[in-house]
Tab-separated table of C-alpha atoms in Angstrom:
chain	number	residue	atom	x	y	z
A	1	MET	CA	0.000	0.000	0.000
A	2	THR	CA	2.610	2.534	-1.134
A	3	GLU	CA	1.623	6.194	-1.128
A	4	THR	CA	1.930	7.974	-4.474
A	5	PRO	CA	1.745	11.798	-4.857
A	6	PHE	CA	-1.164	12.897	-7.039
A	7	SER	CA	-2.009	16.047	-8.999
A	8	ILE	CA	-5.271	16.718	-10.800
A	9	SER	CA	-4.750	16.867	-14.556
A	10	ILE	CA	-7.897	16.435	-16.636
A	11	PRO	CA	-7.057	15.573	-20.276
A	12	ASP	CA	-7.885	18.251	-22.836
A	13	GLU	CA	-10.061	15.791	-24.777
A	14	LYS	CA	-12.266	15.303	-21.703
A	15	LEU	CA	-12.768	19.044	-21.370
A	16	GLU	CA	-13.522	19.336	-25.079
A	17	LEU	CA	-16.075	16.493	-24.860
A	18	LEU	CA	-17.798	18.274	-21.985
A	19	ARG	CA	-17.893	21.528	-23.970
A	20	LYS	CA	-19.487	19.750	-26.944
A	21	LYS	CA	-22.113	18.151	-24.700
A	22	LEU	CA	-22.949	21.547	-23.256
A	23	GLU	CA	-23.262	23.003	-26.763
A	24	LEU	CA	-25.658	20.218	-27.793
A	25	THR	CA	-27.892	20.607	-24.757
A	26	THR	CA	-31.570	21.318	-25.478
A	27	LEU	CA	-33.275	22.914	-22.501
A	28	PRO	CA	-37.032	22.494	-21.873
A	29	ASP	CA	-39.708	25.148	-21.740
A	30	GLU	CA	-40.740	26.541	-18.378
A	31	LEU	CA	-44.159	27.086	-16.837
A	32	GLU	CA	-44.988	30.703	-16.069
A	33	ASP	CA	-44.479	31.917	-12.496
A	34	SER	CA	-43.383	28.462	-11.318
A	35	GLY	CA	-40.364	29.693	-9.363
A	36	TRP	CA	-38.591	26.736	-7.727
A	37	LYS	CA	-41.685	24.503	-7.608
A	38	TYR	CA	-40.432	22.189	-10.379
A	39	GLY	CA	-36.718	22.686	-9.768
A	40	PRO	CA	-34.305	25.537	-10.436
A	41	PRO	CA	-35.536	28.351	-12.710
A	42	LEU	CA	-34.683	27.897	-16.379
A	43	GLY	CA	-32.948	31.277	-16.485
A	44	ASP	CA	-30.520	30.185	-13.781
A	45	ILE	CA	-29.665	26.972	-15.628
A	46	LYS	CA	-29.117	28.824	-18.915
A	47	ARG	CA	-26.748	31.223	-17.149
A	48	LEU	CA	-24.818	28.402	-15.472
A	49	VAL	CA	-24.559	26.360	-18.689
A	50	ALA	CA	-23.222	29.391	-20.560
A	51	ARG	CA	-20.719	30.068	-17.788
A	52	TRP	CA	-19.619	26.434	-17.649
A	53	ARG	CA	-19.283	26.228	-21.433
A	54	ASP	CA	-17.670	29.591	-22.233
A	55	GLY	CA	-16.352	31.284	-19.101
A	56	PHE	CA	-15.349	28.724	-16.493
A	57	ASP	CA	-11.562	28.397	-16.264
A	58	TRP	CA	-11.036	24.816	-15.156
A	59	ARG	CA	-7.250	25.006	-15.480
A	60	ALA	CA	-7.144	27.875	-12.988
A	61	LYS	CA	-9.309	25.918	-10.525
A	62	GLU	CA	-7.238	22.812	-11.111
A	63	ALA	CA	-4.040	24.714	-10.261
A	64	ILE	CA	-5.558	26.071	-7.027
A	65	LEU	CA	-6.711	22.625	-5.900
A	66	ASN	CA	-3.272	21.153	-6.582
A	67	GLU	CA	-1.586	24.008	-4.722
A	68	GLU	CA	-3.835	24.031	-1.647
A	69	LEU	CA	-4.616	20.315	-1.244
A	70	PRO	CA	-1.715	17.850	-0.839
A	71	GLN	CA	-3.073	14.796	-2.653
A	72	PHE	CA	-2.038	11.175	-2.866
A	73	THR	CA	-3.264	7.760	-3.990
A	74	ARG	CA	-2.821	4.390	-2.340
A	75	ASP	CA	-4.017	0.846	-3.052
A	76	ILE	CA	-6.464	-0.448	-0.435
A	77	GLN	CA	-7.517	-4.095	-0.224
A	78	VAL	CA	-11.276	-4.389	0.372
A	79	GLN	CA	-12.651	-7.732	1.486
A	80	GLY	CA	-14.620	-9.333	-1.335
A	81	HIS	CA	-13.831	-6.514	-3.764
A	82	GLY	CA	-10.113	-6.790	-4.403
A	83	THR	CA	-7.694	-3.861	-4.516
A	84	LEU	CA	-8.936	-0.323	-5.156
A	85	ASN	CA	-6.736	2.688	-5.835
A	86	ILE	CA	-7.959	5.390	-3.449
A	87	HIS	CA	-7.390	9.132	-3.788
A	88	TYR	CA	-7.078	11.301	-0.697
A	89	VAL	CA	-5.850	14.574	0.768
A	90	HIS	CA	-3.375	14.302	3.655
A	91	GLN	CA	-2.277	17.432	5.503
A	92	LYS	CA	-0.202	17.005	8.651
A	93	SER	CA	0.031	19.581	11.403
A	94	SER	CA	3.435	20.710	12.643
A	95	VAL	CA	2.381	19.513	16.109
A	96	ALA	CA	3.580	15.972	16.754
A	97	ALA	CA	0.667	15.248	19.127
A	98	ALA	CA	-1.961	16.423	16.629
A	99	ILE	CA	-5.194	14.409	16.552
A	100	PRO	CA	-5.708	12.283	13.399
A	101	LEU	CA	-9.031	13.276	11.806
A	102	LEU	CA	-10.724	11.444	8.939
A	103	PHE	CA	-12.946	13.753	6.884
A	104	MET	CA	-15.633	11.842	4.956
A	105	HIS	CA	-17.560	13.656	2.256
A	106	GLY	CA	-21.167	12.903	1.356
A	107	TRP	CA	-23.565	13.716	-1.472
A	108	PRO	CA	-23.544	16.080	-3.198
A	109	GLY	CA	-19.936	16.820	-2.420
A	110	SER	CA	-16.363	15.600	-2.728
A	111	PHE	CA	-12.948	15.808	-1.103
A	112	ILE	CA	-12.983	19.505	-2.124
A	113	GLU	CA	-15.288	20.175	0.843
A	114	VAL	CA	-12.235	20.030	3.110
A	115	GLN	CA	-10.539	22.937	1.321
A	116	LYS	CA	-11.743	25.782	3.561
A	117	ILE	CA	-11.334	24.005	6.884
A	118	LEU	CA	-7.972	22.357	6.161
A	119	PRO	CA	-5.761	25.336	7.134
A	120	LEU	CA	-7.909	25.981	10.212
A	121	LEU	CA	-7.751	22.384	11.451
A	122	THR	CA	-3.991	22.045	10.963
A	123	ALA	CA	-3.099	25.420	12.520
A	124	SER	CA	-1.149	25.136	15.775
A	125	SER	CA	-1.891	27.124	18.915
A	126	PRO	CA	-1.541	26.708	22.687
A	127	ASP	CA	-5.214	27.684	22.942
A	128	TYR	CA	-6.848	24.884	20.965
A	129	PRO	CA	-6.097	21.411	19.576
A	130	THR	CA	-4.749	20.822	16.099
A	131	PHE	CA	-5.323	17.928	13.710
A	132	HIS	CA	-3.640	15.772	11.094
A	133	VAL	CA	-6.351	15.721	8.420
A	134	VAL	CA	-7.135	12.985	5.906
A	135	ALA	CA	-9.932	13.549	3.371
A	136	LEU	CA	-10.485	10.655	0.995
A	137	SER	CA	-12.474	10.390	-2.199
A	138	LEU	CA	-14.911	7.534	-1.665
A	139	PRO	CA	-14.551	4.576	-4.076
A	140	GLY	CA	-16.097	5.380	-7.447
A	141	TYR	CA	-16.109	9.062	-6.585
A	142	GLY	CA	-13.749	11.732	-7.842
A	143	PHE	CA	-10.348	10.169	-8.477
A	144	SER	CA	-10.831	6.958	-6.488
A	145	GLN	CA	-11.254	3.678	-8.336
A	146	ALA	CA	-14.723	2.135	-8.323
A	147	THR	CA	-15.446	-1.475	-7.490
A	148	LYS	CA	-16.639	-3.740	-10.306
A	149	LYS	CA	-18.638	-5.952	-7.970
A	150	GLN	CA	-22.090	-5.561	-6.448
A	151	ASP	CA	-22.935	-4.960	-2.787
A	152	PHE	CA	-20.346	-2.307	-2.060
A	153	LYS	CA	-22.236	-0.781	0.857
A	154	THR	CA	-21.486	1.506	3.768
A	155	GLY	CA	-19.518	-1.246	5.507
A	156	GLN	CA	-17.111	-1.435	2.578
A	157	HIS	CA	-16.766	2.361	2.433
A	158	ALA	CA	-16.014	2.332	6.162
A	159	GLU	CA	-13.432	-0.423	5.650
A	160	VAL	CA	-11.643	1.721	3.071
A	161	GLY	CA	-11.565	4.712	5.426
A	162	ASN	CA	-10.279	2.689	8.366
A	163	LYS	CA	-7.598	0.864	6.363
A	164	LEU	CA	-6.440	4.162	4.869
A	165	MET	CA	-6.007	5.722	8.327
A	166	VAL	CA	-4.190	2.662	9.696
A	167	SER	CA	-1.888	2.554	6.654
A	168	LEU	CA	-0.965	6.198	7.324
A	169	GLY	CA	0.078	5.287	10.846
A	170	TYR	CA	-3.084	6.521	12.558
A	171	ASP	CA	-4.179	3.507	14.557
A	172	LYS	CA	-6.492	5.693	16.677
A	173	TYR	CA	-8.384	8.612	15.151
A	174	GLY	CA	-11.555	10.674	15.063
A	175	GLY	CA	-14.064	11.044	12.236
A	176	ASP	CA	-15.947	13.981	10.789
A	177	TRP	CA	-18.601	14.591	8.120
A	178	GLY	CA	-20.114	12.038	5.714
A	179	ALA	CA	-22.805	11.237	8.278
A	180	ILE	CA	-23.935	7.794	7.162
A	181	ILE	CA	-20.548	6.286	6.300
A	182	THR	CA	-18.764	7.861	9.286
A	183	ARG	CA	-21.429	6.371	11.556
A	184	LYS	CA	-20.876	2.954	10.017
A	185	LEU	CA	-17.137	3.330	10.429
A	186	SER	CA	-17.597	4.039	14.135
A	187	SER	CA	-19.914	1.046	14.426
A	188	LEU	CA	-17.434	-1.358	12.821
A	189	PHE	CA	-14.139	0.044	14.087
A	190	GLY	CA	-15.105	1.982	17.212
A	191	GLY	CA	-12.880	1.433	20.209
A	192	ALA	CA	-10.194	-0.409	18.271
A	193	HIS	CA	-9.502	2.488	15.879
A	194	SER	CA	-12.240	5.142	15.618
A	195	GLN	CA	-12.426	6.944	18.965
A	196	ALA	CA	-15.003	9.649	18.234
A	197	TRP	CA	-17.136	10.963	15.413
A	198	HIS	CA	-18.702	14.303	14.601
A	199	VAL	CA	-21.665	14.880	12.310
A	200	ASN	CA	-23.945	17.787	11.443
A	201	MET	CA	-26.611	15.631	9.776
A	202	PRO	CA	-27.654	12.984	12.317
A	203	ARG	CA	-29.952	10.199	11.128
A	204	VAL	CA	-31.868	9.208	14.244
A	205	ARG	CA	-35.251	7.839	15.239
A	206	PRO	CA	-37.557	8.609	18.160
A	207	PRO	CA	-37.072	6.568	21.366
A	208	THR	CA	-38.936	3.266	21.558
A	209	ILE	CA	-40.350	1.216	24.416
A	210	TYR	CA	-37.027	-0.639	24.493
A	211	GLN	CA	-35.564	2.600	25.879
A	212	PRO	CA	-38.194	3.127	28.595
A	213	LEU	CA	-36.854	6.270	30.262
A	214	LEU	CA	-36.175	8.031	26.962
A	215	TYR	CA	-39.526	6.828	25.621
A	216	LEU	CA	-41.341	8.268	28.636
A	217	ARG	CA	-39.552	11.605	28.238
A	218	HIS	CA	-40.373	11.564	24.532
A	219	MET	CA	-44.081	10.994	25.196
A	220	LEU	CA	-44.312	13.670	27.890
A	221	THR	CA	-42.095	16.394	26.419
A	222	PRO	CA	-43.630	18.637	23.729
A	223	TYR	CA	-41.527	19.705	20.770
A	224	THR	CA	-40.091	23.206	20.769
A	225	GLU	CA	-40.930	25.485	17.862
A	226	THR	CA	-37.409	24.967	16.478
A	227	GLU	CA	-37.773	21.182	16.675
A	228	ARG	CA	-41.183	21.281	15.005
A	229	LEU	CA	-39.812	23.351	12.114
A	230	GLY	CA	-36.857	20.985	11.895
A	231	LEU	CA	-39.142	17.977	11.512
A	232	GLU	CA	-41.054	19.785	8.779
A	233	ARG	CA	-37.802	20.405	6.898
A	234	THR	CA	-36.820	16.762	7.363
A	235	LYS	CA	-40.136	15.661	5.868
A	236	TRP	CA	-39.601	18.054	2.948
A	237	PHE	CA	-36.173	16.528	2.310
A	238	GLU	CA	-37.433	12.941	2.470
A	239	ASN	CA	-40.094	13.757	-0.137
A	240	GLN	CA	-37.575	15.127	-2.657
A	241	GLY	CA	-37.232	11.839	-4.557
A	242	ARG	CA	-33.485	11.447	-4.060
A	243	GLY	CA	-33.363	8.316	-6.235
A	244	ALA	CA	-33.710	10.524	-9.308
A	245	ILE	CA	-30.044	11.494	-9.042
A	246	HIS	CA	-28.973	8.168	-10.502
A	247	SER	CA	-30.508	8.876	-13.895
A	248	LEU	CA	-28.884	12.301	-14.277
A	249	ILE	CA	-26.025	11.258	-16.534
A	250	PRO	CA	-26.043	14.259	-18.947
A	251	PRO	CA	-23.864	17.047	-17.510
A	252	VAL	CA	-26.590	19.712	-17.622
A	253	GLY	CA	-29.030	17.386	-15.836
A	254	LEU	CA	-26.467	16.807	-13.105
A	255	LEU	CA	-25.680	20.532	-12.990
A	256	SER	CA	-29.369	21.344	-12.539
A	257	TRP	CA	-29.846	18.783	-9.792
A	258	ILE	CA	-26.734	19.878	-7.883
A	259	TYR	CA	-27.597	23.562	-8.247
A	260	GLU	CA	-31.019	22.962	-6.701
A	261	LYS	CA	-29.413	21.158	-3.740
A	262	LEU	CA	-26.765	23.831	-3.254
A	263	VAL	CA	-29.477	26.477	-3.022
A	264	ASN	CA	-32.158	24.569	-1.099
A	265	TRP	CA	-29.851	22.781	1.315
A	266	SER	CA	-27.842	25.858	2.306
A	267	ASP	CA	-28.779	28.878	4.390
A	268	SER	CA	-28.751	31.603	1.715
A	269	TYR	CA	-25.053	30.980	1.040
A	270	PRO	CA	-23.995	33.219	-1.903
A	271	TRP	CA	-22.849	30.522	-4.342
A	272	ASP	CA	-21.123	32.079	-7.330
A	273	ASP	CA	-21.184	30.539	-10.783
A	274	ASP	CA	-17.656	29.132	-10.406
A	275	GLU	CA	-18.296	27.306	-7.113
A	276	GLY	CA	-21.151	25.036	-8.167
A	277	PRO	CA	-19.490	23.103	-11.034
A	278	THR	CA	-16.535	22.120	-8.809
A	279	ALA	CA	-18.598	21.260	-5.744
A	280	SER	CA	-19.693	17.709	-6.506
A	281	ILE	CA	-19.262	14.475	-8.414
A	282	ARG	CA	-21.722	11.586	-8.398
A	283	LEU	CA	-22.052	9.006	-5.664
A	284	TYR	CA	-24.452	6.203	-4.818
A	285	TYR	CA	-24.315	4.000	-1.785
A	286	GLU	CA	-26.650	1.853	0.263
A	287	TYR	CA	-27.239	2.507	3.893
A	288	THR	CA	-27.751	0.045	6.717
A	289	GLN	CA	-28.221	1.513	10.184
A	290	SER	CA	-26.333	0.094	13.174
A	291	LYS	CA	-25.485	0.941	16.794
A	292	ASP	CA	-22.159	2.321	18.034
A	293	ARG	CA	-20.324	2.894	21.303
A	294	VAL	CA	-18.074	5.741	20.217
A	295	LEU	CA	-18.119	9.330	21.488
A	296	THR	CA	-20.554	11.285	19.336
A	297	LYS	CA	-21.015	14.986	18.727
A	298	GLU	CA	-23.911	16.577	16.839
A	299	PRO	CA	-24.306	20.277	16.059
A	300	THR	CA	-27.786	21.583	15.330
A	301	ILE	CA	-27.774	23.661	12.142
A	302	PRO	CA	-31.086	25.345	11.281
A	303	LEU	CA	-31.193	24.623	7.534
A	304	GLU	CA	-29.649	21.180	7.571
A	305	VAL	CA	-31.737	18.795	5.474
A	306	ARG	CA	-32.461	16.595	8.488
A	307	CYS	CA	-33.236	18.281	11.805
A	308	TYR	CA	-34.491	16.092	14.633
A	309	PRO	CA	-35.585	16.840	18.210
A	310	ARG	CA	-32.685	16.809	20.662
A	311	LEU	CA	-34.191	13.955	22.648
A	312	TRP	CA	-33.978	11.712	19.599
A	313	SER	CA	-30.202	12.199	19.486
A	314	LEU	CA	-29.863	10.387	22.792
A	315	THR	CA	-30.788	7.147	21.014
A	316	GLU	CA	-27.710	7.487	18.791
A	317	GLY	CA	-25.093	6.099	21.170
A	318	ASN	CA	-22.564	7.680	23.492
A	319	LEU	CA	-23.582	11.287	22.792
A	320	VAL	CA	-21.261	13.559	24.761
A	321	PHE	CA	-21.665	17.017	23.252
A	322	GLU	CA	-24.208	19.058	21.292
A	323	SER	CA	-24.106	22.570	19.892
A	324	GLU	CA	-26.698	24.778	18.261
A	325	HIS	CA	-26.179	27.385	15.554
A	326	THR	CA	-28.390	30.223	14.374
A	327	SER	CA	-27.426	29.938	10.703
A	328	GLY	CA	-26.003	27.451	8.243
A	329	GLY	CA	-27.151	24.518	6.137
A	330	HIS	CA	-26.139	21.097	4.850
A	331	PHE	CA	-22.771	22.241	3.455
A	332	ALA	CA	-21.369	23.369	6.792
A	333	ALA	CA	-17.695	22.966	5.857
A	334	HIS	CA	-18.263	25.320	2.921
A	335	GLU	CA	-20.830	27.716	4.398
A	336	LYS	CA	-19.579	27.929	7.982
A	337	PRO	CA	-15.987	26.617	8.073
A	338	GLN	CA	-14.931	28.559	11.185
A	339	GLU	CA	-18.000	27.486	13.156
A	340	LEU	CA	-17.452	23.838	12.222
A	341	VAL	CA	-13.802	23.966	13.244
A	342	ASP	CA	-14.695	25.738	16.494
A	343	ASP	CA	-17.047	22.864	17.322
A	344	LEU	CA	-14.285	20.314	16.755
A	345	ARG	CA	-11.882	22.331	18.889
A	346	LYS	CA	-14.435	22.472	21.696
A	347	MET	CA	-15.106	18.746	21.456
A	348	PHE	CA	-11.437	17.707	21.498
A	349	GLY	CA	-10.117	20.645	23.548
A	350	LYS	CA	-8.855	20.537	27.142
A	351	ASP	CA	-12.293	21.278	28.553
A	352	GLY	CA	-14.151	19.164	25.984
A	353	PRO	CA	-15.719	15.737	26.502
A	354	ALA	CA	-13.427	14.076	23.933
A	355	PHE	CA	-10.158	15.478	25.258
A	356	GLY	CA	-7.518	12.757	25.319
A	357	VAL	CA	-9.769	10.214	23.616
A	358	VAL	CA	-6.977	9.425	21.125
A	359	PRO	CA	-4.140	7.990	23.264
A	360	GLY	CA	-0.965	10.084	23.196
A	361	ARG	CA	-2.518	12.707	20.918
A	362	THR	CA	-4.034	15.662	22.766
A	363	GLY	CA	-3.670	18.014	19.813
A	364	TYR	CA	-1.651	20.542	21.789
A	365	LEU	CA	1.908	21.827	21.456
């Protein structure tokens, strides 16, 4: 599993093929005064297609990504699926006792989501902990090789993440982001390797009779106005028909779908026309829920796509810390990078509930 330095270099013929596809795109008509009811407005899509086709400087973006994100590839053996070549970002702090942190992206997103928080997480200070950060591209996503076999589920994604961290010398580490896969990773490798995980999009259920004290509190405690609105937003998200993403092979179809999510899943973040096209590549995975015993931290972000009552979070496992924010959405690392990093520093800091959870790595100078 030798590490190989990697730089993004998209062949010119691939860029030319994309340009031709954009030129050949036929856009549909639009109903009058429909707004966002049937998806993003046609005028927005026309503007973005024109920008992508004629004005977007990929080579400039490519150079920035290569400059700011130290990238590598490494072969990872996955049980039942052979060897996959995995792409990842690996930025070490100058602090020897820095905490290893595995950043897992989700959908729609990619390893690029770590770009804004990387310098903040690896910065050293006597006032807060610092991190060695690893951000992988999930198999079949971005520049990581895809499996050719069926049944590559969250367990296999978690196996890749854990084996990558161990191969880098991080036998004990914490996890962040990529809610579903990070949760699975903690379930499979918690205690032995994964010591804590942080997520801003918890996937929880209300307490049941098998948790009698929580169930009683759940039945007797009314929802707050914030929790009620959060459940309404969760219901809205679940009714979006997420399975439709898998048929969006044409680039403009994918652009339209991603643009809608960037707008609707964020908290009025001012996306410019050059941010959207680089924000995401396609991913599909299956999810199987399981229990874990690892320290958990969940921030409440008002325009996250899933917002559950706080009491529900207590069913998640060893929940040690919660925080609440007045603004932000699903793309917290992009919209609110400082707030996200502050949460991690509080969780792993000297006064935090996860301080010292990674043996020999406090994160301090």
